[in-house]
Amino acid sequence: MLACFVFPATVVLSLLPNGEKTALHTKGRFHSVGHFVIFGLLAYAAGRTTRSVQARIFLFAGVLLFGFGVELAEHLTYKAALEWTDVLIDFLGVLVGTLIAFLGASSEG
């Protein structure tokens, strides 16, 4: 349920013009933290949809590709440099979110 909101919201917020991003505080000093939290939530939500390890690995890869796709879309839309730091932070968020989903599932039995 959470993913149904967060995935499209991530795309919309990412592709807003810079002036609107600044007004919504998605740019600035909390930019990296926002990336980490959003992609951690996405990976957690995806990882909790199944108990299958293979499916979780597939979903992990899917969320990683989604993160790269969003960064690529920003790059192509605004003709700006690809933000590799954002890609790395997205990866770290996905990794942590996936690990938390795995740990939560293993503690449930």
PDB file of C-alpha atoms in Angstrom:
ATOM      1  CA  MET A   1       0.000   0.000   0.000  1.00  0.00           C
ATOM      2  CA  LEU A   2       2.780   2.433   0.944  1.00  0.00           C
ATOM      3  CA  ALA A   3       4.615   1.697  -2.317  1.00  0.00           C
ATOM      4  CA  CYS A   4       1.506   2.650  -4.336  1.00  0.00           C
ATOM      5  CA  PHE A   5       1.942   6.194  -3.044  1.00  0.00           C
ATOM      6  CA  VAL A   6       5.717   6.499  -2.702  1.00  0.00           C
ATOM      7  CA  PHE A   7       6.741   5.250  -6.172  1.00  0.00           C
ATOM      8  CA  PRO A   8       4.638   7.760  -8.158  1.00  0.00           C
ATOM      9  CA  ALA A   9       5.306  10.552  -5.637  1.00  0.00           C
ATOM     10  CA  THR A  10       9.038   9.986  -6.103  1.00  0.00           C
ATOM     11  CA  VAL A  11       8.726  10.379  -9.865  1.00  0.00           C
ATOM     12  CA  VAL A  12       6.579  13.509  -9.592  1.00  0.00           C
ATOM     13  CA  LEU A  13       8.809  15.189  -6.998  1.00  0.00           C
ATOM     14  CA  SER A  14      11.961  14.273  -8.895  1.00  0.00           C
ATOM     15  CA  LEU A  15      10.755  15.799 -12.140  1.00  0.00           C
ATOM     16  CA  LEU A  16       9.489  19.082 -10.714  1.00  0.00           C
ATOM     17  CA  PRO A  17      11.308  22.213 -11.898  1.00  0.00           C
ATOM     18  CA  ASN A  18      14.113  23.335  -9.549  1.00  0.00           C
ATOM     19  CA  GLY A  19      12.165  26.336  -8.227  1.00  0.00           C
ATOM     20  CA  GLU A  20       9.340  24.085  -7.064  1.00  0.00           C
ATOM     21  CA  LYS A  21      11.792  21.558  -5.611  1.00  0.00           C
ATOM     22  CA  THR A  22      13.365  24.336  -3.565  1.00  0.00           C
ATOM     23  CA  ALA A  23       9.948  25.543  -2.364  1.00  0.00           C
ATOM     24  CA  LEU A  24       9.078  21.982  -1.278  1.00  0.00           C
ATOM     25  CA  HIS A  25      12.503  21.574   0.365  1.00  0.00           C
ATOM     26  CA  THR A  26      13.462  18.613  -1.827  1.00  0.00           C
ATOM     27  CA  LYS A  27      16.655  20.499  -2.739  1.00  0.00           C
ATOM     28  CA  GLY A  28      19.155  21.836  -0.243  1.00  0.00           C
ATOM     29  CA  ARG A  29      20.791  20.445   2.870  1.00  0.00           C
ATOM     30  CA  PHE A  30      18.308  17.588   3.364  1.00  0.00           C
ATOM     31  CA  HIS A  31      18.445  16.453  -0.266  1.00  0.00           C
ATOM     32  CA  SER A  32      20.689  13.439   0.423  1.00  0.00           C
ATOM     33  CA  VAL A  33      18.759  12.442   3.534  1.00  0.00           C
ATOM     34  CA  GLY A  34      15.548  12.561   1.499  1.00  0.00           C
ATOM     35  CA  HIS A  35      17.023  10.258  -1.133  1.00  0.00           C
ATOM     36  CA  PHE A  36      18.166   7.780   1.502  1.00  0.00           C
ATOM     37  CA  VAL A  37      14.814   7.755   3.320  1.00  0.00           C
ATOM     38  CA  ILE A  38      12.644   7.549   0.205  1.00  0.00           C
ATOM     39  CA  PHE A  39      14.606   4.728  -1.377  1.00  0.00           C
ATOM     40  CA  GLY A  40      14.869   2.947   1.960  1.00  0.00           C
ATOM     41  CA  LEU A  41      11.072   3.100   2.280  1.00  0.00           C
ATOM     42  CA  LEU A  42      10.594   1.902  -1.287  1.00  0.00           C
ATOM     43  CA  ALA A  43      12.912  -1.070  -0.758  1.00  0.00           C
ATOM     44  CA  TYR A  44      11.340  -1.891   2.606  1.00  0.00           C
ATOM     45  CA  ALA A  45       7.839  -1.788   1.138  1.00  0.00           C
ATOM     46  CA  ALA A  46       8.903  -3.928  -1.821  1.00  0.00           C
ATOM     47  CA  GLY A  47      10.753  -6.393   0.394  1.00  0.00           C
ATOM     48  CA  ARG A  48       7.736  -6.877   2.649  1.00  0.00           C
ATOM     49  CA  THR A  49       5.466  -7.903  -0.229  1.00  0.00           C
ATOM     50  CA  THR A  50       6.829 -11.443  -0.321  1.00  0.00           C
ATOM     51  CA  ARG A  51       8.662 -14.025   1.760  1.00  0.00           C
ATOM     52  CA  SER A  52      10.509 -15.485  -1.214  1.00  0.00           C
ATOM     53  CA  VAL A  53      14.225 -14.692  -1.131  1.00  0.00           C
ATOM     54  CA  GLN A  54      14.407 -14.850  -4.929  1.00  0.00           C
ATOM     55  CA  ALA A  55      11.514 -12.421  -5.285  1.00  0.00           C
ATOM     56  CA  ARG A  56      13.119 -10.048  -2.772  1.00  0.00           C
ATOM     57  CA  ILE A  57      16.376 -10.087  -4.717  1.00  0.00           C
ATOM     58  CA  PHE A  58      14.416  -9.318  -7.887  1.00  0.00           C
ATOM     59  CA  LEU A  59      12.569  -6.485  -6.133  1.00  0.00           C
ATOM     60  CA  PHE A  60      15.870  -5.154  -4.725  1.00  0.00           C
ATOM     61  CA  ALA A  61      17.223  -4.966  -8.272  1.00  0.00           C
ATOM     62  CA  GLY A  62      13.972  -3.388  -9.472  1.00  0.00           C
ATOM     63  CA  VAL A  63      14.100  -0.613  -6.883  1.00  0.00           C
ATOM     64  CA  LEU A  64      17.768   0.008  -7.759  1.00  0.00           C
ATOM     65  CA  LEU A  65      16.840   0.305 -11.432  1.00  0.00           C
ATOM     66  CA  PHE A  66      13.949   2.584 -10.524  1.00  0.00           C
ATOM     67  CA  GLY A  67      16.353   4.869  -8.631  1.00  0.00           C
ATOM     68  CA  PHE A  68      18.744   4.994 -11.546  1.00  0.00           C
ATOM     69  CA  GLY A  69      15.836   5.567 -13.915  1.00  0.00           C
ATOM     70  CA  VAL A  70      14.624   8.550 -11.903  1.00  0.00           C
ATOM     71  CA  GLU A  71      18.119  10.064 -11.917  1.00  0.00           C
ATOM     72  CA  LEU A  72      18.418   9.435 -15.656  1.00  0.00           C
ATOM     73  CA  ALA A  73      14.997  11.028 -16.257  1.00  0.00           C
ATOM     74  CA  GLU A  74      16.104  14.135 -14.323  1.00  0.00           C
ATOM     75  CA  HIS A  75      19.297  14.240 -16.381  1.00  0.00           C
ATOM     76  CA  LEU A  76      17.428  13.944 -19.690  1.00  0.00           C
ATOM     77  CA  THR A  77      14.622  16.326 -18.700  1.00  0.00           C
ATOM     78  CA  TYR A  78      16.802  19.159 -17.399  1.00  0.00           C
ATOM     79  CA  LYS A  79      19.983  18.506 -19.426  1.00  0.00           C
ATOM     80  CA  ALA A  80      21.947  18.579 -16.158  1.00  0.00           C
ATOM     81  CA  ALA A  81      24.834  16.353 -15.165  1.00  0.00           C
ATOM     82  CA  LEU A  82      23.867  12.915 -13.913  1.00  0.00           C
ATOM     83  CA  GLU A  83      24.036  13.064 -10.114  1.00  0.00           C
ATOM     84  CA  TRP A  84      26.132   9.989  -9.287  1.00  0.00           C
ATOM     85  CA  THR A  85      26.118  10.926  -5.607  1.00  0.00           C
ATOM     86  CA  ASP A  86      22.319  10.628  -5.626  1.00  0.00           C
ATOM     87  CA  VAL A  87      22.603   7.238  -7.350  1.00  0.00           C
ATOM     88  CA  LEU A  88      24.977   6.052  -4.593  1.00  0.00           C
ATOM     89  CA  ILE A  89      22.715   7.361  -1.824  1.00  0.00           C
ATOM     90  CA  ASP A  90      19.699   5.727  -3.493  1.00  0.00           C
ATOM     91  CA  PHE A  91      21.647   2.437  -3.543  1.00  0.00           C
ATOM     92  CA  LEU A  92      22.508   2.742   0.152  1.00  0.00           C
ATOM     93  CA  GLY A  93      18.872   3.488   1.010  1.00  0.00           C
ATOM     94  CA  VAL A  94      17.717   0.469  -1.016  1.00  0.00           C
ATOM     95  CA  LEU A  95      20.314  -1.731   0.682  1.00  0.00           C
ATOM     96  CA  VAL A  96      19.299  -0.643   4.187  1.00  0.00           C
ATOM     97  CA  GLY A  97      15.560  -0.841   3.433  1.00  0.00           C
ATOM     98  CA  THR A  98      15.962  -4.336   2.010  1.00  0.00           C
ATOM     99  CA  LEU A  99      18.022  -5.496   5.009  1.00  0.00           C
ATOM    100  CA  ILE A 100      15.406  -4.159   7.424  1.00  0.00           C
ATOM    101  CA  ALA A 101      12.666  -5.962   5.460  1.00  0.00           C
ATOM    102  CA  PHE A 102      14.690  -9.216   5.622  1.00  0.00           C
ATOM    103  CA  LEU A 103      15.354  -8.828   9.352  1.00  0.00           C
ATOM    104  CA  GLY A 104      11.721  -8.016  10.050  1.00  0.00           C
ATOM    105  CA  ALA A 105      10.568 -11.085   8.142  1.00  0.00           C
ATOM    106  CA  SER A 106      13.063 -13.388   9.851  1.00  0.00           C
ATOM    107  CA  SER A 107      11.984 -12.229  13.322  1.00  0.00           C
ATOM    108  CA  GLU A 108       8.328 -12.978  12.479  1.00  0.00           C
ATOM    109  CA  GLY A 109       9.122 -16.604  11.954  1.00  0.00           C
TER     110      GLY A 109
END
